[in-house]
PDB file of C-alpha atoms in Angstrom:
ATOM      1  CA  UNK A   1      -0.045   0.002  -0.017  1.00  0.00           C
ATOM      2  CA  UNK A   2       0.913   3.530  -0.230  1.00  0.00           C
ATOM      3  CA  UNK A   3       2.512   5.178   2.909  1.00  0.00           C
ATOM      4  CA  UNK A   4       3.397   8.600   4.315  1.00  0.00           C
ATOM      5  CA  UNK A   5       1.106  10.329   1.651  1.00  0.00           C
ATOM      6  CA  UNK A   6       0.346  13.160   3.955  1.00  0.00           C
ATOM      7  CA  UNK A   7       4.034  14.287   4.195  1.00  0.00           C
ATOM      8  CA  UNK A   8       4.598  17.887   2.999  1.00  0.00           C
ATOM      9  CA  UNK A   9       6.655  17.031  -0.099  1.00  0.00           C
ATOM     10  CA  UNK A  10       8.797  19.760  -1.518  1.00  0.00           C
ATOM     11  CA  UNK A  11       6.604  19.907  -4.541  1.00  0.00           C
ATOM     12  CA  UNK A  12       4.187  22.585  -5.790  1.00  0.00           C
ATOM     13  CA  UNK A  13       1.398  23.015  -3.391  1.00  0.00           C
ATOM     14  CA  UNK A  14      -1.178  22.184  -6.097  1.00  0.00           C
ATOM     15  CA  UNK A  15       0.448  18.820  -6.773  1.00  0.00           C
ATOM     16  CA  UNK A  16       0.566  18.076  -2.927  1.00  0.00           C
ATOM     17  CA  UNK A  17      -3.046  18.876  -2.624  1.00  0.00           C
ATOM     18  CA  UNK A  18      -4.066  16.730  -5.614  1.00  0.00           C
ATOM     19  CA  UNK A  19      -2.062  13.800  -4.317  1.00  0.00           C
ATOM     20  CA  UNK A  20      -4.021  14.081  -0.800  1.00  0.00           C
ATOM     21  CA  UNK A  21      -7.295  14.181  -2.645  1.00  0.00           C
ATOM     22  CA  UNK A  22      -7.095  11.333  -4.814  1.00  0.00           C
ATOM     23  CA  UNK A  23      -4.849   8.677  -2.898  1.00  0.00           C
ATOM     24  CA  UNK A  24      -7.390   8.444   0.012  1.00  0.00           C
ATOM     25  CA  UNK A  25     -10.333   7.637  -2.066  1.00  0.00           C
ATOM     26  CA  UNK A  26      -9.435   5.338  -4.987  1.00  0.00           C
ATOM     27  CA  UNK A  27      -8.131   1.917  -5.652  1.00  0.00           C
ATOM     28  CA  UNK A  28      -4.235   1.174  -5.294  1.00  0.00           C
ATOM     29  CA  UNK A  29      -3.836   0.895  -9.112  1.00  0.00           C
ATOM     30  CA  UNK A  30      -5.810   3.952  -9.845  1.00  0.00           C
ATOM     31  CA  UNK A  31      -3.794   5.707  -7.063  1.00  0.00           C
ATOM     32  CA  UNK A  32      -0.505   4.643  -8.757  1.00  0.00           C
ATOM     33  CA  UNK A  33      -1.762   5.944 -12.093  1.00  0.00           C
ATOM     34  CA  UNK A  34      -2.746   9.215 -10.399  1.00  0.00           C
ATOM     35  CA  UNK A  35       0.713   9.552  -8.974  1.00  0.00           C
ATOM     36  CA  UNK A  36       2.306   8.789 -12.229  1.00  0.00           C
ATOM     37  CA  UNK A  37       0.375  11.406 -13.915  1.00  0.00           C
ATOM     38  CA  UNK A  38       1.179  13.863 -11.206  1.00  0.00           C
ATOM     39  CA  UNK A  39       4.769  13.217 -11.634  1.00  0.00           C
ATOM     40  CA  UNK A  40       4.828  13.613 -15.401  1.00  0.00           C
ATOM     41  CA  UNK A  41       2.976  16.955 -14.968  1.00  0.00           C
ATOM     42  CA  UNK A  42       5.645  18.613 -13.171  1.00  0.00           C
ATOM     43  CA  UNK A  43       8.947  18.547 -15.196  1.00  0.00           C
ATOM     44  CA  UNK A  44      12.156  20.526 -14.197  1.00  0.00           C
ATOM     45  CA  UNK A  45      12.776  23.991 -15.573  1.00  0.00           C
ATOM     46  CA  UNK A  46      15.702  22.825 -17.884  1.00  0.00           C
ATOM     47  CA  UNK A  47      14.385  23.198 -21.425  1.00  0.00           C
ATOM     48  CA  UNK A  48      17.037  20.513 -22.536  1.00  0.00           C
ATOM     49  CA  UNK A  49      15.751  17.812 -20.298  1.00  0.00           C
ATOM     50  CA  UNK A  50      13.580  15.771 -22.877  1.00  0.00           C
ATOM     51  CA  UNK A  51      13.751  12.435 -21.012  1.00  0.00           C
ATOM     52  CA  UNK A  52      11.357  13.120 -18.135  1.00  0.00           C
ATOM     53  CA  UNK A  53       8.766  10.587 -19.193  1.00  0.00           C
ATOM     54  CA  UNK A  54      11.589   7.929 -19.235  1.00  0.00           C
ATOM     55  CA  UNK A  55      13.119   8.846 -16.031  1.00  0.00           C
ATOM     56  CA  UNK A  56       9.763   8.922 -14.177  1.00  0.00           C
ATOM     57  CA  UNK A  57       9.120   5.450 -15.442  1.00  0.00           C
ATOM     58  CA  UNK A  58      12.613   4.327 -14.168  1.00  0.00           C
ATOM     59  CA  UNK A  59      11.899   5.932 -10.760  1.00  0.00           C
ATOM     60  CA  UNK A  60       8.505   4.152 -10.404  1.00  0.00           C
ATOM     61  CA  UNK A  61       9.882   0.873 -11.522  1.00  0.00           C
ATOM     62  CA  UNK A  62      12.540   1.387  -8.875  1.00  0.00           C
ATOM     63  CA  UNK A  63      10.331   2.258  -6.002  1.00  0.00           C
ATOM     64  CA  UNK A  64       7.878  -0.492  -6.826  1.00  0.00           C
ATOM     65  CA  UNK A  65      10.876  -2.897  -6.286  1.00  0.00           C
ATOM     66  CA  UNK A  66      10.451  -4.359  -9.835  1.00  0.00           C
ATOM     67  CA  UNK A  67      13.260  -5.773 -11.793  1.00  0.00           C
ATOM     68  CA  UNK A  68      14.578  -3.254 -14.501  1.00  0.00           C
ATOM     69  CA  UNK A  69      13.084  -5.379 -17.357  1.00  0.00           C
ATOM     70  CA  UNK A  70       9.631  -4.234 -16.241  1.00  0.00           C
ATOM     71  CA  UNK A  71      10.495  -0.630 -17.051  1.00  0.00           C
ATOM     72  CA  UNK A  72       8.642  -0.801 -20.466  1.00  0.00           C
ATOM     73  CA  UNK A  73       5.367  -1.987 -18.683  1.00  0.00           C
ATOM     74  CA  UNK A  74       5.627   0.915 -16.296  1.00  0.00           C
ATOM     75  CA  UNK A  75       6.316   3.405 -19.120  1.00  0.00           C
ATOM     76  CA  UNK A  76       3.118   2.218 -20.944  1.00  0.00           C
ATOM     77  CA  UNK A  77       1.331   2.540 -17.527  1.00  0.00           C
ATOM     78  CA  UNK A  78       0.695  -1.240 -17.123  1.00  0.00           C
ATOM     79  CA  UNK A  79       1.088  -1.651 -13.297  1.00  0.00           C
ATOM     80  CA  UNK A  80       1.380  -4.745 -11.221  1.00  0.00           C
ATOM     81  CA  UNK A  81      -1.971  -5.961  -9.789  1.00  0.00           C
ATOM     82  CA  UNK A  82      -1.022  -5.255  -6.033  1.00  0.00           C
ATOM     83  CA  UNK A  83       1.444  -2.434  -6.184  1.00  0.00           C
ATOM     84  CA  UNK A  84       3.418  -1.506  -3.108  1.00  0.00           C
ATOM     85  CA  UNK A  85       4.906   1.978  -3.060  1.00  0.00           C
ATOM     86  CA  UNK A  86       6.571   4.131  -0.309  1.00  0.00           C
ATOM     87  CA  UNK A  87       5.227   7.519  -1.660  1.00  0.00           C
ATOM     88  CA  UNK A  88       7.420   9.399   0.569  1.00  0.00           C
ATOM     89  CA  UNK A  89      10.539   7.928  -0.783  1.00  0.00           C
ATOM     90  CA  UNK A  90       9.434   8.211  -4.309  1.00  0.00           C
ATOM     91  CA  UNK A  91       8.546  11.932  -4.031  1.00  0.00           C
ATOM     92  CA  UNK A  92      11.922  12.570  -2.315  1.00  0.00           C
ATOM     93  CA  UNK A  93      13.699  11.270  -5.320  1.00  0.00           C
ATOM     94  CA  UNK A  94      11.256  12.943  -7.625  1.00  0.00           C
ATOM     95  CA  UNK A  95      12.497  16.272  -6.148  1.00  0.00           C
ATOM     96  CA  UNK A  96      15.955  15.297  -6.992  1.00  0.00           C
ATOM     97  CA  UNK A  97      14.968  14.516 -10.505  1.00  0.00           C
ATOM     98  CA  UNK A  98      13.483  17.996 -10.534  1.00  0.00           C
ATOM     99  CA  UNK A  99      16.623  19.518  -9.493  1.00  0.00           C
ATOM    100  CA  UNK A 100      18.391  17.867 -12.416  1.00  0.00           C
ATOM    101  CA  UNK A 101      20.126  15.137 -10.623  1.00  0.00           C
ATOM    102  CA  UNK A 102      20.699  12.189 -12.981  1.00  0.00           C
ATOM    103  CA  UNK A 103      18.351   9.330 -12.771  1.00  0.00           C
ATOM    104  CA  UNK A 104      21.373   7.036 -12.578  1.00  0.00           C
ATOM    105  CA  UNK A 105      22.807   8.645  -9.525  1.00  0.00           C
ATOM    106  CA  UNK A 106      19.393   8.604  -7.797  1.00  0.00           C
ATOM    107  CA  UNK A 107      18.860   5.009  -8.400  1.00  0.00           C
ATOM    108  CA  UNK A 108      22.590   4.099  -7.675  1.00  0.00           C
ATOM    109  CA  UNK A 109      22.748   1.593 -10.476  1.00  0.00           C
ATOM    110  CA  UNK A 110      22.335   1.348 -14.193  1.00  0.00           C
ATOM    111  CA  UNK A 111      22.249  -1.356 -16.783  1.00  0.00           C
ATOM    112  CA  UNK A 112      25.023  -1.190 -19.410  1.00  0.00           C
ATOM    113  CA  UNK A 113      25.509  -3.715 -22.142  1.00  0.00           C
ATOM    114  CA  UNK A 114      25.723  -7.084 -20.602  1.00  0.00           C
ATOM    115  CA  UNK A 115      25.946  -5.665 -17.173  1.00  0.00           C
ATOM    116  CA  UNK A 116      22.718  -5.510 -14.854  1.00  0.00           C
ATOM    117  CA  UNK A 117      22.875  -2.922 -12.059  1.00  0.00           C
ATOM    118  CA  UNK A 118      26.455  -1.471 -12.526  1.00  0.00           C
ATOM    119  CA  UNK A 119      27.165   0.951  -9.550  1.00  0.00           C
ATOM    120  CA  UNK A 120      26.914   4.704 -10.340  1.00  0.00           C
ATOM    121  CA  UNK A 121      27.688   7.557  -8.263  1.00  0.00           C
ATOM    122  CA  UNK A 122      28.098  11.211  -8.742  1.00  0.00           C
ATOM    123  CA  UNK A 123      30.622  12.515  -9.965  1.00  0.00           C
ATOM    124  CA  UNK A 124      31.812   9.471 -11.867  1.00  0.00           C
ATOM    125  CA  UNK A 125      30.804   9.829 -15.549  1.00  0.00           C
ATOM    126  CA  UNK A 126      27.526   7.947 -16.332  1.00  0.00           C
ATOM    127  CA  UNK A 127      27.569   4.978 -18.698  1.00  0.00           C
ATOM    128  CA  UNK A 128      25.912   6.060 -21.919  1.00  0.00           C
ATOM    129  CA  UNK A 129      24.409   4.014 -24.849  1.00  0.00           C
ATOM    130  CA  UNK A 130      26.927   5.228 -27.285  1.00  0.00           C
ATOM    131  CA  UNK A 131      29.657   3.664 -25.389  1.00  0.00           C
ATOM    132  CA  UNK A 132      27.904   0.260 -25.534  1.00  0.00           C
ATOM    133  CA  UNK A 133      28.366   0.610 -29.468  1.00  0.00           C
ATOM    134  CA  UNK A 134      32.172   1.166 -28.674  1.00  0.00           C
ATOM    135  CA  UNK A 135      32.226  -2.007 -26.649  1.00  0.00           C
ATOM    136  CA  UNK A 136      30.610  -3.972 -29.628  1.00  0.00           C
ATOM    137  CA  UNK A 137      33.055  -2.714 -32.018  1.00  0.00           C
ATOM    138  CA  UNK A 138      35.890  -4.181 -29.908  1.00  0.00           C
ATOM    139  CA  UNK A 139      34.047  -7.295 -29.218  1.00  0.00           C
ATOM    140  CA  UNK A 140      33.371  -8.112 -32.972  1.00  0.00           C
ATOM    141  CA  UNK A 141      37.161  -7.579 -33.694  1.00  0.00           C
ATOM    142  CA  UNK A 142      38.401 -10.051 -31.098  1.00  0.00           C
ATOM    143  CA  UNK A 143      38.381 -13.752 -32.337  1.00  0.00           C
ATOM    144  CA  UNK A 144      36.432 -15.568 -29.362  1.00  0.00           C
ATOM    145  CA  UNK A 145      38.890 -17.723 -27.570  1.00  0.00           C
ATOM    146  CA  UNK A 146      41.928 -15.566 -28.443  1.00  0.00           C
ATOM    147  CA  UNK A 147      44.131 -14.638 -25.818  1.00  0.00           C
ATOM    148  CA  UNK A 148      44.702 -10.981 -25.558  1.00  0.00           C
ATOM    149  CA  UNK A 149      45.566  -7.997 -23.258  1.00  0.00           C
ATOM    150  CA  UNK A 150      43.270  -5.078 -23.258  1.00  0.00           C
ATOM    151  CA  UNK A 151      43.942  -1.493 -21.780  1.00  0.00           C
ATOM    152  CA  UNK A 152      40.929   0.582 -20.900  1.00  0.00           C
ATOM    153  CA  UNK A 153      42.032   4.325 -20.782  1.00  0.00           C
ATOM    154  CA  UNK A 154      39.536   6.399 -18.848  1.00  0.00           C
ATOM    155  CA  UNK A 155      38.012   3.513 -16.649  1.00  0.00           C
ATOM    156  CA  UNK A 156      35.225   5.395 -15.022  1.00  0.00           C
ATOM    157  CA  UNK A 157      32.768   2.859 -13.538  1.00  0.00           C
ATOM    158  CA  UNK A 158      34.538   0.266 -15.150  1.00  0.00           C
ATOM    159  CA  UNK A 159      31.617  -0.470 -17.569  1.00  0.00           C
ATOM    160  CA  UNK A 160      33.857  -0.884 -20.781  1.00  0.00           C
ATOM    161  CA  UNK A 161      36.404  -3.449 -19.399  1.00  0.00           C
ATOM    162  CA  UNK A 162      33.760  -5.338 -17.380  1.00  0.00           C
ATOM    163  CA  UNK A 163      31.457  -5.774 -20.393  1.00  0.00           C
ATOM    164  CA  UNK A 164      34.256  -7.248 -22.117  1.00  0.00           C
ATOM    165  CA  UNK A 165      35.350  -9.508 -19.467  1.00  0.00           C
ATOM    166  CA  UNK A 166      31.819 -10.655 -19.096  1.00  0.00           C
ATOM    167  CA  UNK A 167      31.487 -11.388 -22.843  1.00  0.00           C
ATOM    168  CA  UNK A 168      34.644 -13.107 -23.736  1.00  0.00           C
ATOM    169  CA  UNK A 169      37.211 -15.731 -22.330  1.00  0.00           C
ATOM    170  CA  UNK A 170      40.823 -15.329 -22.225  1.00  0.00           C
ATOM    171  CA  UNK A 171      40.966 -11.494 -21.727  1.00  0.00           C
ATOM    172  CA  UNK A 172      43.516  -9.813 -19.378  1.00  0.00           C
ATOM    173  CA  UNK A 173      42.080  -6.255 -18.756  1.00  0.00           C
ATOM    174  CA  UNK A 174      43.941  -3.312 -17.527  1.00  0.00           C
ATOM    175  CA  UNK A 175      42.619   0.106 -16.678  1.00  0.00           C
ATOM    176  CA  UNK A 176      43.895   3.707 -16.348  1.00  0.00           C
ATOM    177  CA  UNK A 177      41.800   6.187 -14.249  1.00  0.00           C
ATOM    178  CA  UNK A 178      43.254   9.477 -12.794  1.00  0.00           C
ATOM    179  CA  UNK A 179      40.117  10.397 -10.556  1.00  0.00           C
ATOM    180  CA  UNK A 180      40.037   8.877  -7.055  1.00  0.00           C
ATOM    181  CA  UNK A 181      36.231   8.627  -6.968  1.00  0.00           C
ATOM    182  CA  UNK A 182      36.048   6.754 -10.450  1.00  0.00           C
ATOM    183  CA  UNK A 183      39.050   4.597  -9.384  1.00  0.00           C
ATOM    184  CA  UNK A 184      37.319   3.565  -6.244  1.00  0.00           C
ATOM    185  CA  UNK A 185      34.015   2.907  -7.854  1.00  0.00           C
ATOM    186  CA  UNK A 186      35.415   0.910 -10.644  1.00  0.00           C
ATOM    187  CA  UNK A 187      37.231  -1.264  -8.048  1.00  0.00           C
ATOM    188  CA  UNK A 188      33.877  -1.912  -6.184  1.00  0.00           C
ATOM    189  CA  UNK A 189      32.283  -2.893  -9.663  1.00  0.00           C
ATOM    190  CA  UNK A 190      35.020  -5.201 -10.444  1.00  0.00           C
ATOM    191  CA  UNK A 191      34.256  -7.036  -7.101  1.00  0.00           C
ATOM    192  CA  UNK A 192      30.698  -6.956  -7.927  1.00  0.00           C
ATOM    193  CA  UNK A 193      30.931  -8.521 -11.360  1.00  0.00           C
ATOM    194  CA  UNK A 194      34.046 -10.675 -10.947  1.00  0.00           C
ATOM    195  CA  UNK A 195      32.097 -13.916 -10.619  1.00  0.00           C
ATOM    196  CA  UNK A 196      30.475 -13.255 -14.054  1.00  0.00           C
ATOM    197  CA  UNK A 197      33.658 -12.994 -15.969  1.00  0.00           C
ATOM    198  CA  UNK A 198      34.185 -15.813 -18.770  1.00  0.00           C
ATOM    199  CA  UNK A 199      36.598 -18.371 -18.156  1.00  0.00           C
ATOM    200  CA  UNK A 200      40.274 -17.307 -17.936  1.00  0.00           C
ATOM    201  CA  UNK A 201      39.281 -13.544 -18.019  1.00  0.00           C
ATOM    202  CA  UNK A 202      40.319 -11.218 -15.289  1.00  0.00           C
ATOM    203  CA  UNK A 203      40.820  -7.630 -14.258  1.00  0.00           C
ATOM    204  CA  UNK A 204      44.540  -7.356 -13.655  1.00  0.00           C
ATOM    205  CA  UNK A 205      45.030  -4.015 -12.560  1.00  0.00           C
ATOM    206  CA  UNK A 206      43.758  -0.355 -12.804  1.00  0.00           C
ATOM    207  CA  UNK A 207      46.366   2.460 -12.601  1.00  0.00           C
ATOM    208  CA  UNK A 208      45.193   5.358 -10.501  1.00  0.00           C
ATOM    209  CA  UNK A 209      46.812   8.021 -12.754  1.00  0.00           C
ATOM    210  CA  UNK A 210      46.471   9.795 -16.257  1.00  0.00           C
ATOM    211  CA  UNK A 211      47.588   8.202 -19.344  1.00  0.00           C
ATOM    212  CA  UNK A 212      50.561  10.737 -19.648  1.00  0.00           C
ATOM    213  CA  UNK A 213      51.780   9.584 -16.237  1.00  0.00           C
ATOM    214  CA  UNK A 214      51.631   5.941 -16.731  1.00  0.00           C
ATOM    215  CA  UNK A 215      55.051   4.523 -16.658  1.00  0.00           C
ATOM    216  CA  UNK A 216      54.431   0.909 -17.229  1.00  0.00           C
ATOM    217  CA  UNK A 217      54.553  -0.075 -20.868  1.00  0.00           C
ATOM    218  CA  UNK A 218      53.163  -3.337 -21.841  1.00  0.00           C
ATOM    219  CA  UNK A 219      52.538  -5.126 -25.028  1.00  0.00           C
ATOM    220  CA  UNK A 220      48.829  -4.561 -25.263  1.00  0.00           C
ATOM    221  CA  UNK A 221      46.768  -6.110 -28.195  1.00  0.00           C
ATOM    222  CA  UNK A 222      43.987  -3.683 -27.873  1.00  0.00           C
ATOM    223  CA  UNK A 223      43.469  -0.216 -26.347  1.00  0.00           C
ATOM    224  CA  UNK A 224      39.835   1.072 -25.769  1.00  0.00           C
ATOM    225  CA  UNK A 225      38.998   4.550 -24.537  1.00  0.00           C
ATOM    226  CA  UNK A 226      36.203   6.864 -23.958  1.00  0.00           C
ATOM    227  CA  UNK A 227      38.277   9.941 -22.861  1.00  0.00           C
ATOM    228  CA  UNK A 228      37.389  13.633 -22.250  1.00  0.00           C
ATOM    229  CA  UNK A 229      36.561  14.965 -25.658  1.00  0.00           C
ATOM    230  CA  UNK A 230      34.332  17.903 -25.489  1.00  0.00           C
ATOM    231  CA  UNK A 231      35.982  21.110 -26.558  1.00  0.00           C
ATOM    232  CA  UNK A 232      36.102  23.651 -23.829  1.00  0.00           C
ATOM    233  CA  UNK A 233      33.920  26.060 -25.678  1.00  0.00           C
ATOM    234  CA  UNK A 234      31.130  23.514 -25.861  1.00  0.00           C
ATOM    235  CA  UNK A 235      31.042  22.587 -22.194  1.00  0.00           C
ATOM    236  CA  UNK A 236      28.736  25.560 -21.195  1.00  0.00           C
ATOM    237  CA  UNK A 237      26.127  24.056 -23.655  1.00  0.00           C
ATOM    238  CA  UNK A 238      25.709  20.794 -21.877  1.00  0.00           C
ATOM    239  CA  UNK A 239      22.601  19.805 -19.960  1.00  0.00           C
ATOM    240  CA  UNK A 240      22.246  20.986 -16.396  1.00  0.00           C
ATOM    241  CA  UNK A 241      22.162  17.240 -15.194  1.00  0.00           C
ATOM    242  CA  UNK A 242      25.558  16.927 -16.633  1.00  0.00           C
ATOM    243  CA  UNK A 243      27.179  20.200 -15.806  1.00  0.00           C
ATOM    244  CA  UNK A 244      25.879  19.951 -12.210  1.00  0.00           C
ATOM    245  CA  UNK A 245      26.744  16.409 -11.430  1.00  0.00           C
ATOM    246  CA  UNK A 246      29.334  14.782 -13.486  1.00  0.00           C
ATOM    247  CA  UNK A 247      33.119  15.347 -13.301  1.00  0.00           C
ATOM    248  CA  UNK A 248      34.038  18.098 -15.791  1.00  0.00           C
ATOM    249  CA  UNK A 249      37.499  16.570 -15.917  1.00  0.00           C
ATOM    250  CA  UNK A 250      36.123  13.442 -17.366  1.00  0.00           C
ATOM    251  CA  UNK A 251      34.300  15.466 -20.084  1.00  0.00           C
ATOM    252  CA  UNK A 252      36.452  18.434 -21.202  1.00  0.00           C
ATOM    253  CA  UNK A 253      39.018  17.579 -23.685  1.00  0.00           C
ATOM    254  CA  UNK A 254      40.769  21.155 -24.177  1.00  0.00           C
ATOM    255  CA  UNK A 255      40.557  23.640 -26.853  1.00  0.00           C
ATOM    256  CA  UNK A 256      39.892  21.152 -29.583  1.00  0.00           C
ATOM    257  CA  UNK A 257      38.621  18.238 -27.555  1.00  0.00           C
ATOM    258  CA  UNK A 258      41.859  16.237 -28.250  1.00  0.00           C
ATOM    259  CA  UNK A 259      44.081  17.041 -25.461  1.00  0.00           C
ATOM    260  CA  UNK A 260      43.651  13.446 -23.760  1.00  0.00           C
ATOM    261  CA  UNK A 261      43.288  11.813 -27.166  1.00  0.00           C
ATOM    262  CA  UNK A 262      46.679  13.076 -28.165  1.00  0.00           C
ATOM    263  CA  UNK A 263      48.196  11.949 -25.038  1.00  0.00           C
ATOM    264  CA  UNK A 264      46.825   8.396 -25.621  1.00  0.00           C
ATOM    265  CA  UNK A 265      48.376   8.155 -29.018  1.00  0.00           C
ATOM    266  CA  UNK A 266      51.805   9.292 -27.495  1.00  0.00           C
ATOM    267  CA  UNK A 267      51.297   6.292 -25.193  1.00  0.00           C
ATOM    268  CA  UNK A 268      50.516   4.040 -28.316  1.00  0.00           C
ATOM    269  CA  UNK A 269      53.881   5.148 -29.641  1.00  0.00           C
ATOM    270  CA  UNK A 270      55.437   3.438 -26.728  1.00  0.00           C
ATOM    271  CA  UNK A 271      53.296   0.349 -26.989  1.00  0.00           C
ATOM    272  CA  UNK A 272      53.947  -0.271 -30.561  1.00  0.00           C
ATOM    273  CA  UNK A 273      57.739  -0.599 -29.694  1.00  0.00           C
ATOM    274  CA  UNK A 274      56.647  -3.998 -27.993  1.00  0.00           C
ATOM    275  CA  UNK A 275      53.572  -4.809 -30.104  1.00  0.00           C
ATOM    276  CA  UNK A 276      53.478  -3.113 -33.579  1.00  0.00           C
ATOM    277  CA  UNK A 277      49.913  -4.446 -34.266  1.00  0.00           C
ATOM    278  CA  UNK A 278      48.225  -2.935 -31.282  1.00  0.00           C
ATOM    279  CA  UNK A 279      44.648  -1.709 -32.216  1.00  0.00           C
ATOM    280  CA  UNK A 280      42.976   1.260 -30.864  1.00  0.00           C
ATOM    281  CA  UNK A 281      39.090   1.801 -30.390  1.00  0.00           C
ATOM    282  CA  UNK A 282      38.077   5.167 -29.210  1.00  0.00           C
ATOM    283  CA  UNK A 283      35.045   7.522 -28.956  1.00  0.00           C
ATOM    284  CA  UNK A 284      35.363  11.317 -29.590  1.00  0.00           C
ATOM    285  CA  UNK A 285      33.514  14.281 -30.790  1.00  0.00           C
ATOM    286  CA  UNK A 286      31.990  14.690 -34.237  1.00  0.00           C
ATOM    287  CA  UNK A 287      34.824  15.319 -36.635  1.00  0.00           C
ATOM    288  CA  UNK A 288      37.640  13.887 -34.517  1.00  0.00           C
ATOM    289  CA  UNK A 289      38.081  10.711 -36.534  1.00  0.00           C
ATOM    290  CA  UNK A 290      38.807  12.882 -39.769  1.00  0.00           C
ATOM    291  CA  UNK A 291      41.420  15.073 -37.819  1.00  0.00           C
ATOM    292  CA  UNK A 292      43.028  12.026 -36.492  1.00  0.00           C
ATOM    293  CA  UNK A 293      43.624  10.832 -40.101  1.00  0.00           C
ATOM    294  CA  UNK A 294      45.957  13.516 -40.540  1.00  0.00           C
ATOM    295  CA  UNK A 295      47.671  13.508 -37.147  1.00  0.00           C
ATOM    296  CA  UNK A 296      48.435   9.846 -36.148  1.00  0.00           C
ATOM    297  CA  UNK A 297      50.382   7.016 -37.814  1.00  0.00           C
ATOM    298  CA  UNK A 298      48.293   3.917 -38.943  1.00  0.00           C
ATOM    299  CA  UNK A 299      44.995   3.586 -40.796  1.00  0.00           C
ATOM    300  CA  UNK A 300      42.119   5.624 -39.113  1.00  0.00           C
ATOM    301  CA  UNK A 301      38.603   4.371 -39.560  1.00  0.00           C
ATOM    302  CA  UNK A 302      35.710   6.674 -38.559  1.00  0.00           C
ATOM    303  CA  UNK A 303      32.514   4.940 -37.646  1.00  0.00           C
ATOM    304  CA  UNK A 304      28.995   6.473 -37.056  1.00  0.00           C
ATOM    305  CA  UNK A 305      27.030   5.935 -33.836  1.00  0.00           C
ATOM    306  CA  UNK A 306      23.279   4.965 -33.756  1.00  0.00           C
ATOM    307  CA  UNK A 307      22.427   8.780 -34.394  1.00  0.00           C
ATOM    308  CA  UNK A 308      24.454   8.746 -37.596  1.00  0.00           C
ATOM    309  CA  UNK A 309      27.285  10.858 -36.294  1.00  0.00           C
ATOM    310  CA  UNK A 310      30.768   9.908 -37.073  1.00  0.00           C
ATOM    311  CA  UNK A 311      32.408   9.767 -33.505  1.00  0.00           C
ATOM    312  CA  UNK A 312      34.091   6.527 -33.098  1.00  0.00           C
ATOM    313  CA  UNK A 313      37.579   5.992 -34.337  1.00  0.00           C
ATOM    314  CA  UNK A 314      39.496   2.715 -35.052  1.00  0.00           C
ATOM    315  CA  UNK A 315      43.148   2.908 -35.664  1.00  0.00           C
ATOM    316  CA  UNK A 316      45.203  -0.172 -36.848  1.00  0.00           C
ATOM    317  CA  UNK A 317      48.818  -0.406 -37.699  1.00  0.00           C
ATOM    318  CA  UNK A 318      49.069  -3.841 -39.538  1.00  0.00           C
TER     319      UNK A 318
END
């Protein structure tokens, strides 16, 4: 049943009054429908926040203690027959959502690629669907069963490396992450998912430093990265739920967005002295793959994401 509905939520007085009016006199399913409608009717002020409907459905799914695969049913307003919702907690989280806190941080977990409920905490960069495409590009290139060593630069939550380890056997994963918060969170995620690693796959080590500071040079077969790549002048145009909560150092890539990417390819030069056939998979801003064609050694291939924007780059040296 719904509890604590009479608490004075930090919502508009009109919505609070409407909640009190309806939840005391209608059936549970109708009450849930009413709460859903009320939440949808009070979006945040940020005009760029175009995901309100989706976020409300995620929030309801979470507070109804339903598995994440029930999200679509809630989005379509198909509710369980005997819903149980703590309305106090729901509306407290709704207020966070209205203040542009990302849904991933409110829930504390998110699904990414093959991973269910990877831990997410501010200010560590939130795993995004485009990065799932980057993971798929790498997985398709690795012959299943092949033993290989992979370096993930800019580990963040650990979502990239963990997705690879949970998908393929015989992978030795290394990570590089300069931010202490991200380093600690990725370590917790490794502990959470290590029992799901494929046979003979392991997360060997995460280096708590930037790539330009990494002294260990190893013969990696693959390097994969979702580095900071947003040009400094574009930062102010980001959504408030990004600007106010995510680590700017994990987003901003300098004047042209290529500062960290340039450092990565300086490291690649060192790796190539040990393995000349290392292959690099990366994510950047629109136009970066074309710029890299004239800047780095090797063959650069630009690949479009699901929105049709050429943002991925694959650099091979065969």
